[in-house]
CSV table of C-alpha atoms and ligand atoms in Angstrom, one decimal:
chain,number,residue,atom,x,y,z
A,91,MET,CA,-113.7,209.5,85.0
A,92,SER,CA,-111.5,207.4,85.6
A,93,VAL,CA,-108.5,207.4,83.2
A,94,THR,CA,-108.0,204.4,80.9
A,95,VAL,CA,-105.2,204.6,78.5
A,96,ARG,CA,-103.7,202.3,76.1
A,97,TRP,CA,-100.4,201.2,74.1
A,98,ALA,CA,-101.4,199.9,71.1
A,99,PRO,CA,-98.1,198.4,69.1
A,100,SER,CA,-98.4,196.6,66.4
A,101,PRO,CA,-96.9,193.6,66.6
A,102,THR,CA,-94.7,193.0,63.2
A,103,GLY,CA,-91.0,193.2,65.1
A,104,ARG,CA,-89.5,194.1,68.4
A,105,ILE,CA,-90.1,197.4,69.3
A,106,HIS,CA,-87.2,200.2,69.4
A,107,LEU,CA,-86.8,203.6,71.0
A,108,GLY,CA,-89.4,205.4,69.5
A,109,ASN,CA,-92.0,202.8,70.3
A,110,ALA,CA,-91.6,202.8,73.9
A,111,ARG,CA,-92.1,206.6,73.9
A,112,PRO,CA,-95.9,206.3,73.6
A,113,ALA,CA,-95.8,203.2,76.0
A,114,LEU,CA,-94.2,204.6,78.8
A,115,LEU,CA,-96.2,208.4,78.3
A,116,ASN,CA,-99.0,206.2,78.5
A,117,TRP,CA,-97.6,204.3,81.7
A,118,PHE,CA,-96.4,207.7,83.1
A,119,PHE,CA,-100.4,209.4,82.6
A,120,ALA,CA,-102.0,206.1,83.8
A,121,ARG,CA,-100.2,206.6,86.7
A,122,ARG,CA,-100.3,210.5,87.4
A,123,HIS,CA,-104.2,209.7,87.4
A,124,GLY,CA,-104.6,206.9,88.9
A,125,GLY,CA,-105.6,205.0,85.9
A,126,ARG,CA,-105.4,201.7,84.4
A,127,TYR,CA,-103.5,200.8,81.2
A,128,VAL,CA,-104.2,198.8,78.5
A,129,LEU,CA,-101.6,196.6,76.2
A,130,ARG,CA,-103.6,196.4,72.9
A,131,MET,CA,-102.0,194.2,70.5
A,132,ASP,CA,-102.8,195.4,66.6
A,133,ASP,CA,-102.3,192.3,65.2
A,134,THR,CA,-105.3,192.7,62.5
A,135,ASP,CA,-102.4,192.5,59.8
A,136,LEU,CA,-102.0,188.5,59.6
A,137,ALA,CA,-99.5,188.9,57.1
A,138,ARG,CA,-97.0,190.4,59.2
A,139,SER,CA,-98.0,190.4,63.0
A,140,THR,CA,-96.5,186.8,64.6
A,141,ARG,CA,-97.2,185.8,68.1
A,142,GLU,CA,-93.4,186.0,69.0
A,143,SER,CA,-93.0,189.8,68.0
A,144,ALA,CA,-96.7,190.2,70.3
A,145,ASP,CA,-94.4,188.7,73.2
A,146,GLY,CA,-91.1,190.2,72.5
A,147,ILE,CA,-93.1,193.4,73.1
A,148,GLU,CA,-94.9,192.2,76.3
A,149,ALA,CA,-91.1,191.0,77.7
A,150,ASP,CA,-89.9,194.4,76.8
A,151,LEU,CA,-92.4,196.2,78.8
A,152,ALA,CA,-91.8,194.0,82.0
A,153,TRP,CA,-88.4,194.8,81.6
A,154,PHE,CA,-89.1,198.4,82.1
A,155,GLY,CA,-91.0,197.1,85.2
A,156,ILE,CA,-94.6,197.6,83.5
A,157,ALA,CA,-97.2,195.4,83.9
A,158,PRO,CA,-100.8,196.3,81.9
A,159,ASP,CA,-103.8,196.0,83.6
A,160,LEU,CA,-105.5,194.0,80.6
A,161,LEU,CA,-103.7,192.7,77.4
A,162,VAL,CA,-106.5,192.6,74.2
A,163,ARG,CA,-105.5,191.0,70.6
A,164,GLN,CA,-107.4,192.5,68.1
A,165,SER,CA,-107.1,189.1,66.1
A,166,GLU,CA,-109.3,187.9,68.9
A,167,ARG,CA,-112.3,190.3,68.7
A,168,THR,CA,-113.4,190.4,64.8
A,169,ALA,CA,-116.7,189.6,66.4
A,170,LEU,CA,-116.9,193.4,67.5
A,171,TYR,CA,-115.6,194.6,64.3
A,172,ASP,CA,-117.9,193.0,62.1
A,173,ALA,CA,-120.5,194.3,64.1
A,174,ALA,CA,-119.5,197.9,63.8
A,175,ARG,CA,-119.1,196.9,60.4
A,176,ASP,CA,-122.9,196.5,59.9
A,177,ARG,CA,-124.6,199.3,61.7
A,178,LEU,CA,-121.8,201.7,59.6
A,179,ILE,CA,-123.4,199.4,56.8
A,180,ALA,CA,-126.8,199.9,58.0
A,181,SER,CA,-126.7,203.8,58.6
A,182,GLY,CA,-124.9,204.5,55.4
A,183,ARG,CA,-121.7,205.5,56.4
A,184,LEU,CA,-119.5,202.3,54.7
A,185,TYR,CA,-120.2,201.8,51.6
A,186,PRO,CA,-118.4,198.6,49.1
A,187,CYS,CA,-116.3,200.5,46.3
A,188,TYR,CA,-115.3,198.0,43.3
A,189,GLU,CA,-112.8,199.8,41.5
A,190,THR,CA,-109.1,198.4,41.2
A,191,GLU,CA,-106.0,199.8,42.1
A,192,GLU,CA,-105.3,200.3,38.4
A,193,GLU,CA,-108.5,202.5,38.2
A,194,LEU,CA,-107.5,204.4,41.2
A,195,ASP,CA,-104.1,205.3,40.3
A,196,ARG,CA,-105.6,206.6,36.6
A,197,LYS,CA,-108.0,208.4,38.5
A,198,ARG,CA,-105.8,210.2,40.9
A,199,ALA,CA,-103.4,210.4,38.0
A,200,ARG,CA,-106.0,212.6,35.9
A,201,ALA,CA,-106.9,214.7,39.1
A,202,ARG,CA,-103.7,215.8,39.2
A,203,LEU,CA,-103.7,216.6,35.8
A,204,LEU,CA,-106.6,218.7,35.9
A,205,GLY,CA,-105.2,220.4,39.3
A,206,LYS,CA,-106.9,219.3,41.9
A,207,PRO,CA,-106.1,217.1,45.2
A,208,PRO,CA,-105.9,213.4,44.3
A,209,ILE,CA,-109.5,212.7,47.2
A,210,TYR,CA,-111.3,209.6,45.8
A,211,ASP,CA,-114.6,211.0,44.0
A,212,ARG,CA,-117.4,208.6,45.5
A,213,ALA,CA,-118.0,207.1,42.3
A,214,ALA,CA,-118.9,204.2,43.7
A,215,LEU,CA,-121.8,206.0,46.1
A,216,ASP,CA,-123.6,206.3,43.0
A,217,LEU,CA,-124.1,202.7,42.1
A,218,SER,CA,-127.4,201.1,41.9
A,219,ALA,CA,-128.1,198.0,43.4
A,220,GLU,CA,-127.8,196.2,39.8
A,221,ASP,CA,-124.8,198.2,39.1
A,222,ARG,CA,-123.4,196.5,42.1
A,223,ALA,CA,-124.9,192.7,40.8
A,224,ARG,CA,-123.2,193.3,37.9
A,225,LEU,CA,-119.7,194.1,39.0
A,226,GLU,CA,-120.0,191.1,41.5
A,227,ALA,CA,-121.2,188.7,38.7
A,228,GLU,CA,-118.1,189.9,36.7
A,229,GLY,CA,-115.2,188.5,39.9
A,230,ARG,CA,-115.3,192.0,41.5
A,231,VAL,CA,-115.3,191.9,45.3
A,232,PRO,CA,-115.4,194.9,47.3
A,233,HIS,CA,-113.6,197.0,49.7
A,234,TRP,CA,-115.6,199.6,51.7
A,235,ARG,CA,-114.9,202.9,52.7
A,236,PHE,CA,-116.3,205.0,55.5
A,237,ARG,CA,-118.1,208.3,54.2
A,238,LEU,CA,-116.7,211.0,55.9
A,239,ASP,CA,-118.9,214.1,56.5
A,240,GLY,CA,-116.1,216.5,55.1
A,241,ARG,CA,-116.3,219.1,57.3
A,242,PRO,CA,-113.4,220.5,59.8
A,243,VAL,CA,-113.1,218.5,63.1
A,244,HIS,CA,-111.5,220.8,66.0
A,245,PHE,CA,-110.4,218.6,69.3
A,246,ASP,CA,-108.3,219.8,71.8
A,247,ASP,CA,-105.2,218.2,72.0
A,248,LEU,CA,-103.4,217.5,75.7
A,249,ILE,CA,-100.0,218.0,74.1
A,250,LYS,CA,-100.5,220.3,70.7
A,251,GLY,CA,-103.6,222.4,72.4
A,252,PRO,CA,-106.6,222.9,69.8
A,253,GLN,CA,-106.4,221.4,66.5
A,254,THR,CA,-108.6,221.0,63.4
A,255,VAL,CA,-108.4,218.2,61.2
A,256,ASN,CA,-110.5,219.0,57.9
A,257,THR,CA,-112.2,215.6,56.3
A,258,ALA,CA,-113.1,217.7,53.4
A,259,SER,CA,-109.7,217.4,51.9
A,260,MET,CA,-109.4,214.0,52.5
A,261,SER,CA,-110.7,210.4,50.6
A,262,ASP,CA,-112.9,208.5,52.1
A,263,PRO,CA,-110.8,205.9,54.0
A,264,VAL,CA,-110.7,202.4,53.1
A,265,LEU,CA,-111.8,200.3,56.3
A,266,ILE,CA,-111.8,196.8,55.1
A,267,ARG,CA,-109.9,195.7,52.3
A,268,ALA,CA,-111.2,193.4,49.3
A,269,ASP,CA,-109.7,190.2,51.4
A,270,GLY,CA,-112.4,190.9,54.2
A,271,SER,CA,-109.8,192.2,56.3
A,272,TYR,CA,-109.4,195.1,58.8
A,273,LEU,CA,-107.3,198.2,58.6
A,274,TYR,CA,-106.5,199.5,61.3
A,275,THR,CA,-108.7,202.6,61.7
A,276,LEU,CA,-111.9,200.7,62.5
A,277,PRO,CA,-111.0,198.3,64.9
A,278,SER,CA,-108.7,201.2,67.1
A,279,VAL,CA,-111.9,203.0,67.3
A,280,VAL,CA,-114.0,199.9,68.2
A,281,ASP,CA,-111.7,199.0,70.8
A,282,ASP,CA,-111.4,202.3,72.3
A,283,ILE,CA,-115.0,202.4,72.7
A,284,ASP,CA,-115.3,198.8,74.2
A,285,LEU,CA,-112.7,198.9,76.4
A,286,GLY,CA,-113.9,202.5,77.7
A,287,ILE,CA,-110.7,204.5,77.1
A,288,THR,CA,-110.7,208.2,77.9
A,289,HIS,CA,-107.1,209.2,76.4
A,290,VAL,CA,-105.7,208.3,73.4
A,291,ILE,CA,-101.9,209.2,74.0
A,292,ARG,CA,-99.7,208.4,70.2
A,293,GLY,CA,-97.5,209.5,68.3
A,294,GLU,CA,-98.0,213.0,66.2
A,295,ASP,CA,-98.2,211.0,63.0
A,296,HIS,CA,-101.4,210.1,63.7
A,297,VAL,CA,-103.4,213.3,64.2
A,298,SER,CA,-105.0,213.1,61.1
A,299,ASN,CA,-105.9,210.1,61.7
A,300,THR,CA,-107.8,212.0,64.3
A,301,GLY,CA,-110.0,213.5,62.1
A,302,THR,CA,-111.5,210.2,60.4
A,303,GLN,CA,-111.5,208.7,64.0
A,304,ILE,CA,-113.4,210.8,65.2
A,305,GLU,CA,-116.2,211.1,62.8
A,306,ILE,CA,-116.1,207.2,63.2
A,307,PHE,CA,-116.2,207.4,67.0
A,308,GLU,CA,-119.8,209.5,66.5
A,309,ALA,CA,-121.2,207.5,63.8
A,310,LEU,CA,-120.9,204.3,66.2
A,311,GLY,CA,-122.3,206.7,69.1
A,312,GLY,CA,-119.3,206.4,71.3
A,313,ASN,CA,-117.8,208.7,74.0
A,314,VAL,CA,-114.8,210.2,71.7
A,315,PRO,CA,-111.8,210.4,73.8
A,316,ILE,CA,-109.4,213.1,74.8
A,317,PHE,CA,-106.7,213.0,72.3
A,318,GLY,CA,-102.8,213.4,72.8
A,319,HIS,CA,-100.2,213.4,70.0
A,320,HIS,CA,-96.7,213.8,71.4
A,321,ASN,CA,-93.6,214.6,69.2
A,322,LEU,CA,-91.8,211.5,67.4
A,323,LEU,CA,-88.3,210.6,68.9
A,324,THR,CA,-85.6,210.5,65.8
A,325,ASP,CA,-82.5,208.7,66.0
A,326,ALA,CA,-78.9,210.6,66.2
A,327,GLN,CA,-79.3,210.9,62.7
A,328,GLY,CA,-82.7,212.7,62.5
A,329,GLN,CA,-84.3,210.1,61.1
A,330,GLY,CA,-87.1,208.2,62.2
A,331,PHE,CA,-86.8,205.0,64.1
A,332,SER,CA,-87.2,201.7,61.9
A,333,LYS,CA,-88.6,198.6,62.9
A,334,ARG,CA,-87.7,196.9,59.4
A,335,LEU,CA,-84.1,198.0,59.8
A,336,GLY,CA,-84.0,196.6,63.1
A,337,SER,CA,-82.1,199.9,64.5
A,338,GLN,CA,-81.8,200.3,68.2
A,339,SER,CA,-84.6,197.7,69.4
A,340,ILE,CA,-85.0,197.9,73.1
A,341,SER,CA,-84.0,194.4,73.4
A,342,ASP,CA,-80.6,195.1,71.7
A,343,PHE,CA,-80.2,198.0,74.3
A,344,ARG,CA,-81.2,195.2,77.1
A,345,ALA,CA,-78.4,193.0,75.4
A,346,GLU,CA,-75.7,195.4,75.4
A,347,GLY,CA,-76.3,196.3,79.2
A,348,TYR,CA,-77.9,199.1,79.7
A,349,GLU,CA,-80.6,200.1,82.6
A,350,PRO,CA,-84.0,200.0,81.7
A,351,LEU,CA,-84.3,202.7,83.7
A,352,ALA,CA,-82.1,205.0,81.0
A,353,ILE,CA,-83.4,203.8,78.4
A,354,ALA,CA,-87.2,204.7,79.7
A,355,ILE,CA,-85.4,208.3,80.6
A,356,VAL,CA,-84.0,208.6,77.4
A,357,ALA,CA,-87.1,207.8,75.2
A,358,THR,CA,-89.1,209.9,77.2
A,359,LEU,CA,-87.8,213.0,78.3
A,360,THR,CA,-85.9,213.7,74.9
A,361,GLY,CA,-87.9,216.5,73.8
A,362,THR,CA,-89.2,217.4,76.9
A,363,GLY,CA,-89.3,220.5,79.3
A,364,MET,CA,-87.9,217.6,81.9
A,365,PRO,CA,-84.2,217.3,82.1
A,366,VAL,CA,-82.5,213.8,80.8
A,367,GLU,CA,-81.0,212.9,83.7
A,368,PRO,CA,-81.0,210.2,87.0
A,369,TYR,CA,-84.7,209.8,88.5
A,370,ALA,CA,-85.2,207.4,91.2
A,371,ASP,CA,-87.6,205.3,89.3
A,372,LEU,CA,-90.5,205.4,87.2
A,373,ASP,CA,-92.9,206.5,89.6
A,374,ALA,CA,-90.5,209.4,89.7
A,375,ILE,CA,-90.8,210.6,86.2
A,376,ALA,CA,-94.9,209.6,86.4
A,377,GLU,CA,-95.0,212.1,89.3
A,378,LYS,CA,-93.5,215.2,87.8
A,379,LEU,CA,-94.0,214.8,84.1
A,380,ASP,CA,-96.8,217.1,82.6
A,381,PHE,CA,-98.1,216.7,79.1
A,382,SER,CA,-97.7,220.7,78.6
A,383,MET,CA,-93.6,219.7,79.2
A,384,ILE,CA,-93.3,217.8,76.0
A,385,SER,CA,-92.4,220.0,73.3
A,386,HIS,CA,-94.2,220.4,70.0
A,387,GLY,CA,-90.8,219.8,68.0
A,388,SER,CA,-88.7,216.7,67.0
A,389,ALA,CA,-86.7,215.0,69.4
A,390,ARG,CA,-83.6,213.8,69.4
A,391,PHE,CA,-82.2,210.2,70.6
A,392,ASP,CA,-78.0,211.1,71.4
A,393,PRO,CA,-76.4,207.8,72.4
A,394,VAL,CA,-73.4,209.6,74.4
A,395,GLU,CA,-76.2,211.5,76.7
A,396,LEU,CA,-77.3,207.8,77.0
A,397,ASP,CA,-74.4,206.4,78.3
A,398,THR,CA,-73.7,209.4,80.6
A,399,LEU,CA,-77.4,208.7,81.8
A,400,ASN,CA,-76.1,205.0,82.1
A,401,ALA,CA,-73.3,205.9,83.9
A,402,ARG,CA,-75.0,208.1,86.3
A,403,LEU,CA,-77.5,206.2,87.5
A,404,LEU,CA,-75.3,203.2,88.2
A,405,HIS,CA,-72.6,205.8,90.4
A,406,ALA,CA,-75.4,206.6,92.1
A,407,MET,CA,-77.3,203.1,92.6
A,408,PRO,CA,-77.6,201.9,96.2
A,409,TYR,CA,-76.4,198.7,97.6
A,410,ALA,CA,-79.3,197.8,98.4
A,411,GLU,CA,-81.0,198.0,94.7
A,412,ALA,CA,-77.9,196.1,93.0
A,413,ALA,CA,-76.9,193.6,95.8
A,414,PRO,CA,-79.6,190.6,94.0
A,415,ARG,CA,-77.4,191.6,90.9
A,416,LEU,CA,-73.9,191.3,92.3
A,417,SER,CA,-75.0,187.7,93.8
A,418,ALA,CA,-75.8,186.9,90.4
A,419,LEU,CA,-72.3,187.8,89.6
A,420,GLY,CA,-71.3,185.7,92.8
A,421,LEU,CA,-70.3,189.2,94.3
A,422,GLU,CA,-71.5,191.0,98.0
A,423,GLY,CA,-70.0,193.5,100.2
A,424,GLU,CA,-71.5,197.0,100.5
A,425,ALA,CA,-67.8,198.6,100.8
A,426,MET,CA,-66.7,196.9,97.7
A,427,TRP,CA,-69.6,198.2,95.8
A,428,LEU,CA,-69.5,201.5,97.2
A,429,LEU,CA,-65.9,201.8,96.4
A,430,LEU,CA,-66.6,200.7,92.7
A,431,ARG,CA,-69.7,201.6,91.2
A,432,GLU,CA,-68.6,205.3,90.0
A,433,ASN,CA,-66.7,203.5,87.7
A,434,LEU,CA,-69.3,201.4,86.0
A,435,ALA,CA,-70.2,202.1,82.3
A,436,LYS,CA,-72.6,199.4,82.3
A,437,PHE,CA,-73.6,197.3,85.4
A,438,SER,CA,-71.4,194.1,84.3
A,439,ASP,CA,-68.4,196.1,84.2
A,440,ILE,CA,-68.4,195.3,88.4
A,441,ALA,CA,-67.0,191.8,87.4
A,442,GLU,CA,-63.9,193.1,86.2
A,443,TRP,CA,-63.5,196.0,88.4
A,444,SER,CA,-64.2,193.5,91.6
A,445,LYS,CA,-60.7,191.8,90.9
A,446,LEU,CA,-59.0,194.5,91.6
A,447,LEU,CA,-60.0,193.5,95.4
A,448,THR,CA,-60.3,190.1,94.5
A,449,GLY,CA,-56.9,189.6,92.3
A,450,PRO,CA,-55.0,188.4,90.6
A,451,VAL,CA,-53.9,191.7,89.5
A,452,GLU,CA,-51.0,192.1,87.8
A,453,PRO,CA,-48.8,195.2,89.3
A,454,VAL,CA,-47.4,197.5,87.1
A,455,VAL,CA,-43.8,198.7,87.7
A,456,SER,CA,-41.7,201.1,85.9
A,457,ASP,CA,-37.4,200.6,86.2
A,458,GLU,CA,-37.3,204.7,87.5
A,459,ASP,CA,-40.3,203.7,90.2
A,460,ARG,CA,-38.8,200.5,91.9
A,461,ASP,CA,-36.5,202.1,94.7
A,462,PHE,CA,-39.9,204.2,95.2
A,463,LEU,CA,-42.1,201.4,95.8
A,464,ALA,CA,-39.7,199.1,97.4
A,465,LEU,CA,-39.4,202.1,100.3
A,466,ALA,CA,-43.4,202.3,99.6
A,467,LYS,CA,-43.4,198.4,100.8
A,468,ALA,CA,-41.5,199.0,103.9
A,469,LEU,CA,-43.0,202.3,105.1
A,470,LEU,CA,-46.3,200.5,104.9
A,471,PRO,CA,-48.4,201.2,107.9
A,472,LEU,CA,-49.4,198.9,110.4
A,473,GLU,CA,-52.8,197.3,110.6
A,474,PRO,CA,-55.6,198.1,112.2
A,475,TRP,CA,-56.0,200.2,108.8
A,476,ASP,CA,-59.1,203.0,108.5
A,477,GLU,CA,-59.7,205.9,106.0
A,478,THR,CA,-56.8,207.9,107.2
A,479,THR,CA,-54.1,205.2,106.5
A,480,TRP,CA,-54.1,206.1,103.2
A,481,SER,CA,-52.8,210.1,103.7
A,482,GLN,CA,-50.2,208.5,106.6
A,483,TRP,CA,-48.2,206.3,104.4
A,484,THR,CA,-48.4,209.2,101.3
A,485,ASP,CA,-47.7,212.1,103.6
A,486,ILE,CA,-44.2,209.6,105.1
A,487,LEU,CA,-43.3,208.8,101.2
A,488,LYS,CA,-44.1,212.4,100.4
A,489,ASN,CA,-41.7,214.1,103.4
A,490,THR,CA,-38.9,211.1,102.6
A,491,THR,CA,-38.4,211.2,99.0
A,492,GLY,CA,-40.0,214.9,98.3
A,493,ARG,CA,-42.1,213.3,95.2
A,494,LYS,CA,-45.5,214.6,95.0
A,495,GLY,CA,-48.6,214.8,93.0
A,496,LYS,CA,-48.7,212.1,89.7
A,497,ALA,CA,-44.8,211.2,90.4
A,498,LEU,CA,-46.2,210.0,93.9
A,499,PHE,CA,-49.3,208.6,93.4
A,500,LEU,CA,-49.4,206.9,90.3
A,501,PRO,CA,-46.9,204.2,90.5
A,502,LEU,CA,-49.0,203.4,93.5
A,503,ARG,CA,-51.5,203.3,91.7
A,504,MET,CA,-50.1,201.3,89.2
A,505,ALA,CA,-48.5,198.9,91.7
A,506,LEU,CA,-51.7,198.3,93.4
A,507,THR,CA,-54.3,197.9,90.6
A,508,GLY,CA,-52.3,197.4,87.4
A,509,ARG,CA,-53.6,200.2,85.9
A,510,HIS,CA,-53.4,204.5,85.7
A,511,ASP,CA,-57.3,204.8,86.4
A,512,GLY,CA,-59.8,203.6,89.0
A,513,PRO,CA,-61.4,203.8,92.2
A,514,GLU,CA,-60.2,206.1,95.1
A,515,LEU,CA,-57.4,204.7,96.7
A,516,ARG,CA,-57.7,205.7,100.2
A,517,SER,CA,-60.7,203.3,100.1
A,518,LEU,CA,-59.4,200.8,98.0
A,519,LEU,CA,-56.7,200.5,100.3
A,520,VAL,CA,-58.5,199.6,103.6
A,521,LEU,CA,-60.8,196.7,101.5
A,522,LEU,CA,-57.2,194.9,100.1
A,523,GLY,CA,-55.6,195.1,103.8
A,524,ARG,CA,-51.9,195.1,104.6
A,525,THR,CA,-51.2,191.8,103.0
A,526,ALA,CA,-52.8,191.7,99.3
A,527,CYS,CA,-50.9,195.4,99.7
A,528,LEU,CA,-47.1,193.7,100.5
A,529,ASP,CA,-47.9,191.5,97.9
A,530,ARG,CA,-48.6,194.0,95.0
A,531,LEU,CA,-45.7,196.0,95.9
A,532,PRO,CA,-42.4,194.9,94.8
B,251,LIG,N1,-100.9,200.3,66.1
B,251,LIG,C1,-101.1,201.7,65.9
B,251,LIG,C2,-99.4,202.3,65.6
B,251,LIG,O1,-98.4,201.2,66.5
B,251,LIG,C3,-101.6,202.3,66.6
B,251,LIG,C4,-102.1,203.6,66.8
B,251,LIG,C5,-102.9,204.3,67.9
B,251,LIG,O2,-102.4,204.6,69.2
B,251,LIG,O3,-104.1,204.5,67.6
B,251,LIG,O4,-99.1,203.4,65.0
């Protein structure tokens, strides 16, 4: 059986970190098993879905470096859902209901008063053909419910282990609204069958849907896929991410200059047995991530961990990878990159740091260091320079002035770079060269 997975976002806004988790976990799984990755736009909710959001989701995936093997849009597949609808009606599994929202509310309130669970009473199943004709003549339009078996549905979850959902404790779900539009439940199953989906990997908020959906797979005679429900990522406060709040969308992180790999690592490895640390690329994660490593507890996003990881990825980034991005900023030079990369929090910081080499730099010279720096200038070795030049120079200065440690190094750093932190002076000196150093020393 060759693996086919799907990621099925609803294009009702931009995706956030919590959505990136199933997007990437599905891709890792496909990659690890040499399988296919389908991107399915769950856009049956025409009022809330937009093409702009769908395009944004595609762009976010591409930013992670993921190209789906297939893209489908549910809004273009209605004929398939209609055919499944007709089959379920013919087999008596889908039945019309005429209750209004108010009537359903009253039924639920009554059940609660009697101490019963507020489950739909299936009154519509008792309607005769005449009853239905009369209701329709009154102008009532039916919505359609799926008649559940009402039994314990067992499945072996790829992540959570053996699960049981008892559909006897659930209302028969509405699959089609009175306006004829489909809720998510049926189209998802129809597509999973039609596209040969072998593994459904999604958030654990869908576990109870799985009970219903397994019954629908069986009612339609389709192969039931293997399910894997992952823990959900929450924000730093422990709340679920929400599209509506616009909180921390992937495009926001992108605009803030984060590395896609850092976002991918944090979105997927938080709350797993694999450390949130640098990996060479997505493939390196796919190779290592076994789904048994995904924990059953919650996974909380830590923004500090993201910043640290982003920096670590940059500090280890080889020149070959950085070069095209440097050239887009008008920069080049392997020695420059290797010297400066360890100071970066975001890639774009390199533009500012590179000014240490190209100037202009405003040397900072305090009055008490002026004589010392004048001496340093006089004792600056002659070229050619190499990595030992710095210690030659500072050894002489140490012996001549008795200065050591911070009193020796900091004034030199402040004069040469205009700041108290930054790259290794030993290497910086060589890249700067004697003329630039003389210019910066008073
Ligand atoms: N559109 C659904 C969601 O975003 C898909 C769930 C599924 O993967 O089946 O929650």
